């Protein structure tokens, strides 16, 4: 009898707690949804001091890796084996990004190892530059640049 | 009575040995040994015919070398006639095995040998050419041991990244030598690829080979030519090579009234435990001595 009474009390307590949480969830639900639905049209303007061409230090076995790659939040969004010219800017297509922090990772293997190399990343929000950074690399060093930026309702900010 | 325990143990040991069977790679030179070793890692056994300090131009194979090549799964030579009288090719042919040439795909520089134009075999002296060696070696290992393909590719990529970094570093280091002082005088013409890549003039009193079999040895005319060119070019230091007797280069330095910049690793890498025991260490030490001697 005592066991049944204890179980009944616990059942009532759990029911009350879940009821309270469900009411609070209903209240906050639409607000969260509204925040998540905030998106921005973001594109990237890239300028490199090197051309992308065949790399004499590449491994020519099996899958050929791109000489130039842009990875946005872990997803490859642009890659090229050639066709990128030194000091000639190009702009990617637009990506719909939610508000919050994002990362654009630039990977490249400049074939000219005689000089220092640089790559400039500009984040464009609806075509307007809102964040910019130039990354420098020593002669022979592979280009690996992580550009972290934040998309806010007002625009974007660099995060270093 | 039949010993079942011994039979089971033998079977187990055989299974283990089959599972861990690694291929054996026989290579001709110490440079190829080090590059191959870096790609093979723990997945293949690499054996070099030449030991550190031995000269590939003049080497004569011994019985042990025949056994090494016969027991190997992959055989790799430098090619471009670095191995005097093509001794590695002969060993592979005698064993009835295919031969991989590490310099396949390299555009050879031409050098003068007793008035005849021949391909310069010292191609490993630029990291760019070493990258071709790495590609050829990695392809050979992947082909003969596809089970370890991913590991060979991983190691080869790391090695290529190191070679690329080395190339940039060399360019940065030699940039401190004024162009007019970039004259590299060594025992024999081993540094033509290095000199061409990094903007040096290369001259040597001995021809392309250190051995008499290709007419090596300095003539009085050639020696006088070298001494005169050292004076004309206002060279600060000259260098001898680790595999060649430094007597001649000392005499030339004395005649020309200049200092000796030290010993360079050339046809062979350094002994185990020395900075020159690895390809990158060998190149690094050579560059440091050259820059110190000429700037």
Short mmCIF file of C-alpha atoms in Angstrom, two decimals:
data_model
loop_
_atom_site.label_atom_id
_atom_site.label_comp_id
_atom_site.label_asym_id
_atom_site.label_seq_id
_atom_site.Cartn_x
_atom_site.Cartn_y
_atom_site.Cartn_z
CA UNK A 1 0.00 0.00 0.00
CA UNK A 2 2.84 2.32 0.95
CA UNK A 3 4.59 1.51 -2.34
CA UNK A 4 1.51 2.37 -4.43
CA UNK A 5 1.11 5.67 -2.56
CA UNK A 6 4.78 6.62 -3.18
CA UNK A 7 4.44 5.77 -6.88
CA UNK A 8 1.29 7.85 -7.14
CA UNK A 9 2.97 10.89 -5.51
CA UNK A 10 5.92 10.60 -7.93
CA UNK A 11 3.59 10.31 -10.90
CA UNK A 12 1.80 13.51 -9.86
CA UNK A 13 5.12 15.36 -9.38
CA UNK A 14 6.41 14.26 -12.82
CA UNK A 15 3.15 15.20 -14.49
CA UNK A 16 3.29 18.68 -12.94
CA UNK A 17 6.93 19.20 -13.95
CA UNK A 18 6.31 18.12 -17.54
CA UNK A 19 3.24 20.37 -17.71
CA UNK A 20 5.26 23.40 -16.54
CA UNK A 21 8.04 22.66 -19.07
CA UNK A 22 5.57 22.23 -21.90
CA UNK A 23 3.98 25.62 -21.16
CA UNK A 24 7.41 27.33 -21.07
CA UNK A 25 8.38 25.56 -24.28
CA UNK A 26 5.29 26.85 -26.03
CA UNK A 27 6.10 30.37 -24.89
CA UNK A 28 9.74 30.36 -26.02
CA UNK A 29 9.26 28.21 -29.16
CA UNK A 30 8.22 30.89 -31.65
CA UNK A 31 11.02 33.24 -30.50
CA UNK A 32 13.72 30.57 -31.10
CA UNK A 33 12.24 29.81 -34.46
CA UNK A 34 12.32 33.47 -35.40
CA UNK A 35 16.03 33.71 -34.43
CA UNK A 36 16.94 30.61 -36.44
CA UNK A 37 15.18 31.93 -39.48
CA UNK A 38 17.42 35.03 -39.63
CA UNK A 39 19.65 34.50 -42.63
CA UNK A 40 22.01 36.60 -44.66
CA UNK A 41 23.25 36.37 -48.24
CA UNK A 42 27.01 36.13 -47.89
CA UNK A 43 29.65 35.80 -50.61
CA UNK A 44 33.43 35.97 -50.50
CA UNK A 45 35.93 37.95 -52.53
CA UNK A 46 39.30 36.23 -52.68
CA UNK A 47 42.55 37.74 -53.88
CA UNK A 48 45.74 35.65 -53.94
CA UNK A 49 49.32 36.65 -54.72
CA UNK A 50 49.81 33.40 -56.64
CA UNK A 51 48.34 31.62 -59.64
CA UNK A 52 46.87 28.18 -59.27
CA UNK A 53 48.65 25.74 -61.55
CA UNK A 54 50.23 22.29 -61.41
CA UNK A 55 52.14 21.86 -58.17
CA UNK A 56 55.56 20.21 -58.62
CA UNK A 57 55.32 18.95 -55.06
CA UNK A 58 51.95 17.23 -55.49
CA UNK A 59 51.51 13.49 -55.16
CA UNK A 60 50.27 12.23 -58.50
CA UNK A 61 48.65 9.04 -57.29
CA UNK A 62 44.93 8.34 -57.26
CA UNK A 63 42.53 11.11 -56.30
CA UNK A 64 43.81 14.42 -57.49
CA UNK A 65 43.28 17.14 -54.89
CA UNK A 66 42.31 20.63 -55.92
CA UNK A 67 45.08 23.17 -55.84
CA UNK A 68 42.73 25.78 -54.34
CA UNK A 69 39.81 25.12 -52.02
CA UNK A 70 37.34 27.15 -49.96
CA UNK A 71 35.70 25.33 -47.08
CA UNK A 72 32.73 27.08 -45.44
CA UNK A 73 31.77 25.66 -42.05
CA UNK A 74 33.31 22.32 -42.94
CA UNK A 75 31.78 22.03 -46.43
CA UNK A 76 33.85 22.54 -49.58
CA UNK A 77 32.06 25.32 -51.44
CA UNK A 78 34.67 26.13 -54.09
CA UNK A 79 37.61 24.27 -55.62
CA UNK A 80 39.87 24.85 -58.60
CA UNK A 81 42.83 23.10 -60.15
CA UNK A 82 43.71 26.05 -62.34
CA UNK A 83 42.32 29.34 -63.60
CA UNK A 84 43.06 31.50 -60.57
CA UNK A 85 45.49 34.26 -61.44
CA UNK A 86 47.77 36.13 -59.11
CA UNK A 87 46.44 39.45 -57.85
CA UNK A 88 43.16 39.04 -59.72
CA UNK A 89 40.17 39.02 -57.36
CA UNK A 90 37.28 36.66 -57.82
CA UNK A 91 33.97 36.45 -55.99
CA UNK A 92 32.19 33.25 -55.04
CA UNK A 93 28.46 32.64 -55.38
CA UNK A 94 26.25 33.71 -52.46
CA UNK A 95 25.57 31.46 -49.51
CA UNK A 96 22.66 31.75 -47.13
CA UNK A 97 24.11 31.87 -43.64
CA UNK A 98 22.34 32.03 -40.32
CA UNK A 99 23.30 34.66 -37.78
CA UNK A 100 26.19 33.58 -35.61
CA UNK A 101 29.83 32.56 -36.06
CA UNK A 102 31.11 31.01 -39.28
CA UNK A 103 34.46 29.95 -40.66
CA UNK A 104 35.83 30.17 -44.18
CA UNK A 105 38.95 28.01 -44.54
CA UNK A 106 41.23 28.72 -47.50
CA UNK A 107 43.53 25.90 -48.62
CA UNK A 108 46.03 26.29 -51.44
CA UNK A 109 49.43 25.09 -52.59
CA UNK A 110 51.24 27.88 -54.39
CA UNK A 111 53.71 26.32 -56.82
CA UNK A 112 56.07 29.28 -56.60
CA UNK A 113 58.05 28.69 -53.42
CA UNK A 114 60.53 31.53 -53.98
CA UNK A 115 58.51 34.30 -52.37
CA UNK A 116 56.12 34.85 -49.49
CA UNK A 117 52.50 34.45 -50.49
CA UNK A 118 49.31 36.05 -49.28
CA UNK A 119 45.60 35.60 -49.64
CA UNK A 120 42.99 38.24 -48.85
CA UNK A 121 39.51 37.20 -47.76
CA UNK A 122 36.68 39.70 -47.92
CA UNK A 123 33.23 38.80 -46.65
CA UNK A 124 30.45 40.45 -48.62
CA UNK A 125 26.95 40.86 -47.24
CA UNK A 126 24.54 41.47 -50.10
CA UNK A 127 27.55 42.58 -52.13
CA UNK A 128 28.93 45.02 -49.54
CA UNK A 129 32.25 44.29 -47.81
CA UNK A 130 31.74 43.83 -44.10
CA UNK A 131 34.92 42.04 -43.04
CA UNK A 132 38.39 41.69 -44.55
CA UNK A 133 41.68 40.07 -43.62
CA UNK A 134 44.96 39.32 -45.40
CA UNK A 135 46.88 36.19 -44.43
CA UNK A 136 50.61 35.91 -45.15
CA UNK A 137 52.68 32.76 -45.61
CA UNK A 138 56.44 32.17 -45.72
CA UNK A 139 58.13 30.90 -48.93
CA UNK A 140 57.29 27.24 -49.48
CA UNK A 141 54.58 27.20 -46.84
CA UNK A 142 51.17 25.82 -47.78
CA UNK A 143 48.32 28.31 -47.57
CA UNK A 144 45.97 27.39 -44.73
CA UNK A 145 43.92 30.34 -43.54
CA UNK A 146 40.91 30.14 -41.24
CA UNK A 147 38.82 33.30 -41.51
CA UNK A 148 36.30 33.33 -38.67
CA UNK A 149 33.52 35.92 -38.92
CA UNK A 150 30.19 36.59 -37.30
CA UNK A 151 27.01 37.33 -39.14
CA UNK A 152 24.79 39.59 -37.07
CA UNK A 153 21.49 41.17 -37.91
CA UNK A 154 23.38 44.35 -38.72
CA UNK A 155 26.21 42.73 -40.68
CA UNK A 156 29.38 40.81 -40.05
CA UNK A 157 32.43 41.07 -37.83
CA UNK A 158 35.92 39.56 -37.94
CA UNK A 159 36.66 37.12 -35.15
CA UNK A 160 40.33 36.41 -34.53
CA UNK B 1 53.30 -39.57 -30.29
CA UNK B 2 52.09 -36.78 -32.56
CA UNK B 3 52.58 -33.38 -30.91
CA UNK B 4 49.33 -31.50 -31.53
CA UNK B 5 50.43 -28.53 -29.43
CA UNK B 6 53.50 -28.01 -31.61
CA UNK B 7 51.38 -28.28 -34.75
CA UNK B 8 48.88 -25.68 -33.50
CA UNK B 9 51.70 -23.35 -32.43
CA UNK B 10 53.37 -23.69 -35.83
CA UNK B 11 50.09 -22.91 -37.60
CA UNK B 12 49.56 -19.85 -35.40
CA UNK B 13 53.07 -18.58 -36.05
CA UNK B 14 52.64 -19.10 -39.79
CA UNK B 15 49.36 -17.19 -39.69
CA UNK B 16 51.00 -14.32 -37.82
CA UNK B 17 53.93 -14.22 -40.24
CA UNK B 18 51.60 -14.22 -43.28
CA UNK B 19 49.50 -11.41 -41.77
CA UNK B 20 52.55 -9.27 -41.00
CA UNK B 21 54.41 -10.07 -44.25
CA UNK B 22 56.09 -6.88 -45.41
CA UNK B 23 57.59 -6.28 -48.79
CA UNK B 24 61.32 -5.78 -49.17
CA UNK B 25 62.68 -2.89 -51.21
CA UNK B 26 66.28 -2.83 -52.46
CA UNK B 27 67.64 0.55 -53.50
CA UNK B 28 70.99 1.57 -54.91
CA UNK B 29 71.94 4.81 -53.13
CA UNK B 30 71.65 6.36 -49.68
CA UNK B 31 69.53 9.25 -50.96
CA UNK B 32 66.95 6.88 -52.45
CA UNK B 33 67.14 4.81 -49.26
CA UNK B 34 66.15 7.77 -47.10
CA UNK B 35 63.31 8.91 -49.36
CA UNK B 36 61.99 5.33 -49.64
CA UNK B 37 62.32 4.75 -45.90
CA UNK B 38 60.21 7.83 -45.24
CA UNK B 39 57.44 6.53 -47.50
CA UNK B 40 57.68 2.88 -46.44
CA UNK B 41 57.63 3.48 -42.68
CA UNK B 42 56.82 0.29 -40.79
CA UNK B 43 55.08 -1.27 -43.79
CA UNK B 44 58.13 -2.27 -45.82
CA UNK B 45 61.73 -3.23 -45.25
CA UNK B 46 64.17 -1.01 -47.13
CA UNK B 47 67.74 -2.10 -47.87
CA UNK B 48 70.41 0.03 -49.50
CA UNK B 49 73.20 -1.47 -51.58
CA UNK B 50 75.48 1.48 -50.90
CA UNK B 51 76.43 2.40 -47.34
CA UNK B 52 77.00 6.02 -46.30
CA UNK B 53 80.27 7.28 -47.75
CA UNK B 54 80.38 4.87 -50.69
CA UNK B 55 80.63 6.24 -54.21
CA UNK B 56 77.93 5.13 -56.69
CA UNK B 57 80.12 5.96 -59.71
CA UNK B 58 82.86 3.53 -58.76
CA UNK B 59 81.02 0.91 -56.71
CA UNK B 60 81.40 -2.74 -57.63
CA UNK B 61 78.66 -5.07 -56.32
CA UNK B 62 79.56 -7.97 -54.03
CA UNK B 63 77.85 -11.33 -53.42
CA UNK B 64 75.67 -9.92 -50.65
CA UNK B 65 74.22 -7.37 -53.08
CA UNK B 66 73.16 -10.14 -55.47
CA UNK B 67 71.27 -11.83 -52.60
CA UNK B 68 69.70 -8.53 -51.51
CA UNK B 69 68.33 -7.86 -54.98
CA UNK B 70 67.22 -11.47 -55.51
CA UNK B 71 65.20 -11.39 -52.27
CA UNK B 72 63.65 -7.97 -52.91
CA UNK B 73 60.10 -7.32 -54.11
CA UNK B 74 60.86 -3.83 -55.42
CA UNK B 75 64.20 -2.68 -56.84
CA UNK B 76 64.93 1.01 -57.29
CA UNK B 77 67.89 2.74 -58.94
CA UNK B 78 68.75 6.41 -59.48
CA UNK B 79 69.34 6.00 -63.20
CA UNK B 80 70.93 8.52 -65.63
CA UNK B 81 74.05 6.31 -65.28
CA UNK B 82 74.78 7.40 -61.70
CA UNK B 83 75.42 3.75 -60.90
CA UNK B 84 78.73 3.28 -62.75
CA UNK B 85 78.48 0.67 -65.56
CA UNK B 86 74.76 0.45 -64.64
CA UNK B 87 75.50 -1.99 -61.80
CA UNK B 88 72.00 -1.79 -60.27
CA UNK B 89 70.39 -2.50 -63.63
CA UNK B 90 72.70 -5.51 -64.06
CA UNK B 91 71.81 -6.82 -60.59
CA UNK B 92 68.07 -6.52 -61.35
CA UNK B 93 68.44 -8.15 -64.76
CA UNK B 94 70.46 -11.02 -63.27
CA UNK B 95 67.72 -11.53 -60.66
CA UNK B 96 65.08 -11.41 -63.40
CA UNK B 97 63.21 -8.58 -61.68
CA UNK B 98 61.81 -5.28 -62.95
CA UNK B 99 63.70 -2.12 -62.06
CA UNK B 100 62.18 1.21 -61.02
CA UNK B 101 64.16 4.29 -62.04
CA UNK B 102 63.67 7.09 -59.51
CA UNK B 103 64.64 9.82 -62.00
CA UNK B 104 61.95 8.88 -64.55
CA UNK B 105 60.18 12.11 -65.50
CA UNK B 106 63.04 14.45 -64.62
CA UNK B 107 64.34 16.68 -67.37
CA UNK B 108 68.07 15.96 -67.16
CA UNK B 109 70.70 18.65 -67.37
CA UNK B 110 73.48 18.02 -69.83
CA UNK B 111 77.11 17.93 -68.80
CA UNK B 112 80.38 17.52 -70.59
CA UNK B 113 82.25 14.24 -70.12
CA UNK B 114 85.52 14.12 -72.01
CA UNK B 115 84.05 16.21 -74.81
CA UNK B 116 80.85 14.16 -74.96
CA UNK B 117 77.47 15.49 -73.85
CA UNK B 118 75.87 13.22 -71.24
CA UNK B 119 72.93 13.44 -68.83
CA UNK B 120 73.86 14.70 -65.37
CA UNK B 121 72.79 11.96 -62.89
CA UNK B 122 72.90 14.10 -59.70
CA UNK B 123 69.24 15.05 -60.01
CA UNK B 124 68.33 14.70 -56.31
CA UNK B 125 70.04 17.99 -55.47
CA UNK B 126 66.86 20.03 -55.85
CA UNK B 127 63.76 19.38 -53.73
CA UNK B 128 61.67 19.71 -56.92
CA UNK B 129 63.49 16.77 -58.46
CA UNK B 130 63.36 14.91 -55.14
CA UNK B 131 59.56 15.28 -55.40
CA UNK B 132 59.74 13.32 -58.67
CA UNK B 133 61.75 10.61 -56.87
CA UNK B 134 59.07 10.51 -54.14
CA UNK B 135 56.28 10.15 -56.70
CA UNK B 136 58.08 7.30 -58.51
CA UNK B 137 58.93 5.50 -55.25
CA UNK B 138 55.40 5.90 -53.84
CA UNK B 139 53.86 4.59 -57.08
CA UNK B 140 56.13 1.53 -56.96
CA UNK B 141 55.26 0.77 -53.32
CA UNK B 142 51.52 1.24 -53.89
CA UNK B 143 51.66 -1.02 -56.94
CA UNK B 144 53.49 -3.85 -55.15
CA UNK B 145 51.70 -3.53 -51.82
CA UNK B 146 48.18 -2.16 -52.43
CA UNK B 147 47.04 -3.22 -48.94
CA UNK B 148 49.16 -0.41 -47.46
CA UNK B 149 48.29 2.14 -50.14
CA UNK B 150 46.74 4.66 -47.71
CA UNK B 151 49.78 4.62 -45.42
CA UNK B 152 52.25 5.04 -48.30
CA UNK B 153 50.22 7.95 -49.69
CA UNK B 154 49.97 9.61 -46.28
CA UNK B 155 53.72 9.43 -45.69
CA UNK B 156 54.52 10.55 -49.24
CA UNK B 157 52.31 13.63 -48.82
CA UNK B 158 54.08 14.58 -45.61
CA UNK B 159 57.46 14.12 -47.29
CA UNK B 160 56.40 16.25 -50.28
CA UNK B 161 55.20 19.00 -47.94
CA UNK B 162 58.61 18.89 -46.22
CA UNK B 163 60.39 19.10 -49.59
CA UNK B 164 58.29 22.08 -50.58
CA UNK B 165 59.12 23.81 -47.34
CA UNK B 166 62.80 22.96 -47.82
CA UNK B 167 62.73 24.51 -51.30
CA UNK B 168 61.36 27.78 -49.95
CA UNK B 169 63.87 27.75 -47.12
CA UNK B 170 66.82 27.24 -49.50
CA UNK B 171 65.68 30.16 -51.67
CA UNK B 172 65.41 32.36 -48.62
CA UNK B 173 68.84 31.30 -47.28
CA UNK B 174 70.79 31.72 -50.55
CA UNK B 175 69.20 35.13 -51.11
CA UNK B 176 71.72 36.58 -48.63
CA UNK B 177 74.59 35.73 -51.03
CA UNK B 178 75.02 38.55 -53.58
CA UNK B 179 74.43 37.15 -57.10
CA UNK B 180 78.00 37.90 -58.21
CA UNK B 181 79.32 35.77 -55.32
CA UNK B 182 77.21 32.72 -56.13
CA UNK B 183 80.06 30.63 -57.52
CA UNK B 184 80.14 27.07 -56.22
CA UNK B 185 83.45 25.23 -56.64
CA UNK B 186 83.50 21.58 -55.53
CA UNK B 187 85.47 18.40 -56.24
CA UNK B 188 83.27 17.21 -59.09
CA UNK B 189 80.22 18.38 -61.03
CA UNK B 190 77.62 17.04 -58.60
CA UNK B 191 75.93 20.36 -57.92
CA UNK B 192 74.77 21.42 -61.38
CA UNK B 193 71.04 20.91 -60.59
CA UNK B 194 71.39 22.78 -57.30
CA UNK B 195 73.35 25.57 -58.98
CA UNK B 196 70.86 25.94 -61.84
CA UNK B 197 67.84 25.99 -59.52
CA UNK B 198 69.25 28.51 -57.07
CA UNK B 199 71.23 30.81 -59.36
CA UNK B 200 74.83 29.64 -58.81
CA UNK B 201 77.66 29.18 -61.26
CA UNK B 202 79.06 25.69 -60.69
CA UNK B 203 82.56 24.64 -61.59
CA UNK B 204 84.71 21.68 -60.58
CA UNK B 205 88.18 20.39 -61.40
CA UNK B 206 86.93 16.81 -61.93
CA UNK B 207 84.35 15.85 -64.53
CA UNK B 208 80.93 14.39 -63.90
CA UNK B 209 82.20 11.15 -62.41
CA UNK B 210 84.69 10.46 -59.67
CA UNK B 211 85.85 7.22 -61.29
CA UNK B 212 88.54 6.53 -63.85
CA UNK B 213 86.04 4.44 -65.81
CA UNK B 214 84.52 7.57 -67.29
CA UNK B 215 87.78 9.41 -67.65
CA UNK B 216 87.63 11.12 -64.28
CA UNK B 217 90.65 12.77 -62.75
CA UNK B 218 91.87 16.26 -63.20
CA UNK B 219 94.11 17.35 -66.01
CA UNK B 220 96.67 20.16 -65.47
CA UNK B 221 94.71 22.26 -67.98
CA UNK B 222 91.43 21.79 -66.13
CA UNK B 223 93.05 22.55 -62.79
CA UNK B 224 94.59 25.75 -64.16
CA UNK B 225 91.22 26.69 -65.64
CA UNK B 226 89.54 26.26 -62.25
CA UNK B 227 92.23 28.26 -60.40
CA UNK B 228 91.99 31.06 -62.95
CA UNK B 229 88.20 31.16 -62.81
CA UNK B 230 88.30 31.26 -58.99
CA UNK B 231 90.60 34.30 -59.16
CA UNK B 232 88.60 36.02 -61.90
CA UNK B 233 85.31 35.54 -60.08
CA UNK B 234 86.74 36.61 -56.74
CA UNK B 235 85.41 33.43 -55.07
CA UNK B 236 85.65 33.51 -51.27
CA UNK B 237 85.56 29.76 -50.47
CA UNK B 238 85.59 26.42 -52.20
CA UNK B 239 84.21 23.12 -50.96
CA UNK B 240 85.16 19.46 -50.96
CA UNK B 241 82.74 16.55 -50.96
CA UNK B 242 82.40 13.95 -48.25
CA UNK B 243 82.97 10.99 -50.59
CA UNK B 244 86.08 12.34 -52.30
CA UNK B 245 89.62 12.85 -51.07
CA UNK B 246 89.97 16.57 -50.25
CA UNK B 247 93.66 16.71 -51.23
CA UNK B 248 93.01 18.18 -54.69
CA UNK B 249 90.60 20.84 -53.49
CA UNK B 250 93.08 21.86 -50.76
CA UNK B 251 95.81 22.28 -53.39
CA UNK B 252 93.50 24.36 -55.57
CA UNK B 253 92.50 26.54 -52.59
CA UNK B 254 96.19 27.07 -51.82
CA UNK B 255 97.01 27.95 -55.46
CA UNK B 256 94.09 30.35 -55.66
CA UNK B 257 94.79 31.81 -52.20
CA UNK B 258 91.28 31.24 -50.81
CA UNK B 259 89.74 29.37 -47.90
CA UNK B 260 87.91 26.05 -47.80
CA UNK B 261 84.24 26.35 -46.95
CA UNK B 262 83.95 22.81 -45.59
CA UNK B 263 82.70 19.43 -46.77
CA UNK B 264 79.44 18.98 -48.64
CA UNK B 265 77.36 15.83 -48.86
CA UNK B 266 77.28 14.88 -52.53
CA UNK B 267 77.06 11.36 -53.94
CA UNK B 268 76.40 9.85 -50.54
CA UNK B 269 74.61 10.96 -47.42
CA UNK B 270 76.07 10.98 -43.93
CA UNK B 271 76.56 8.15 -41.46
CA UNK B 272 73.84 7.24 -39.00
CA UNK B 273 73.77 9.81 -36.21
CA UNK B 274 75.14 12.65 -38.34
CA UNK B 275 73.05 15.59 -39.61
CA UNK B 276 73.46 14.24 -43.14
CA UNK B 277 71.81 10.91 -42.48
CA UNK B 278 68.49 12.23 -43.87
CA UNK B 279 67.81 13.89 -47.20
CA UNK B 280 66.53 17.07 -45.59
CA UNK B 281 69.44 17.13 -43.12
CA UNK B 282 71.93 16.66 -45.95
CA UNK B 283 70.45 19.53 -47.97
CA UNK B 284 70.16 21.76 -44.91
CA UNK B 285 73.80 21.27 -43.88
CA UNK B 286 75.04 21.81 -47.45
CA UNK B 287 73.09 25.05 -47.78
CA UNK B 288 74.25 26.35 -44.40
CA UNK B 289 77.92 25.69 -45.32
CA UNK B 290 77.55 27.21 -48.78
CA UNK B 291 75.87 30.36 -47.43
CA UNK B 292 78.43 30.69 -44.63
CA UNK B 293 81.32 30.26 -47.08
CA UNK B 294 80.14 32.57 -49.83
CA UNK B 295 78.14 35.45 -48.35
#
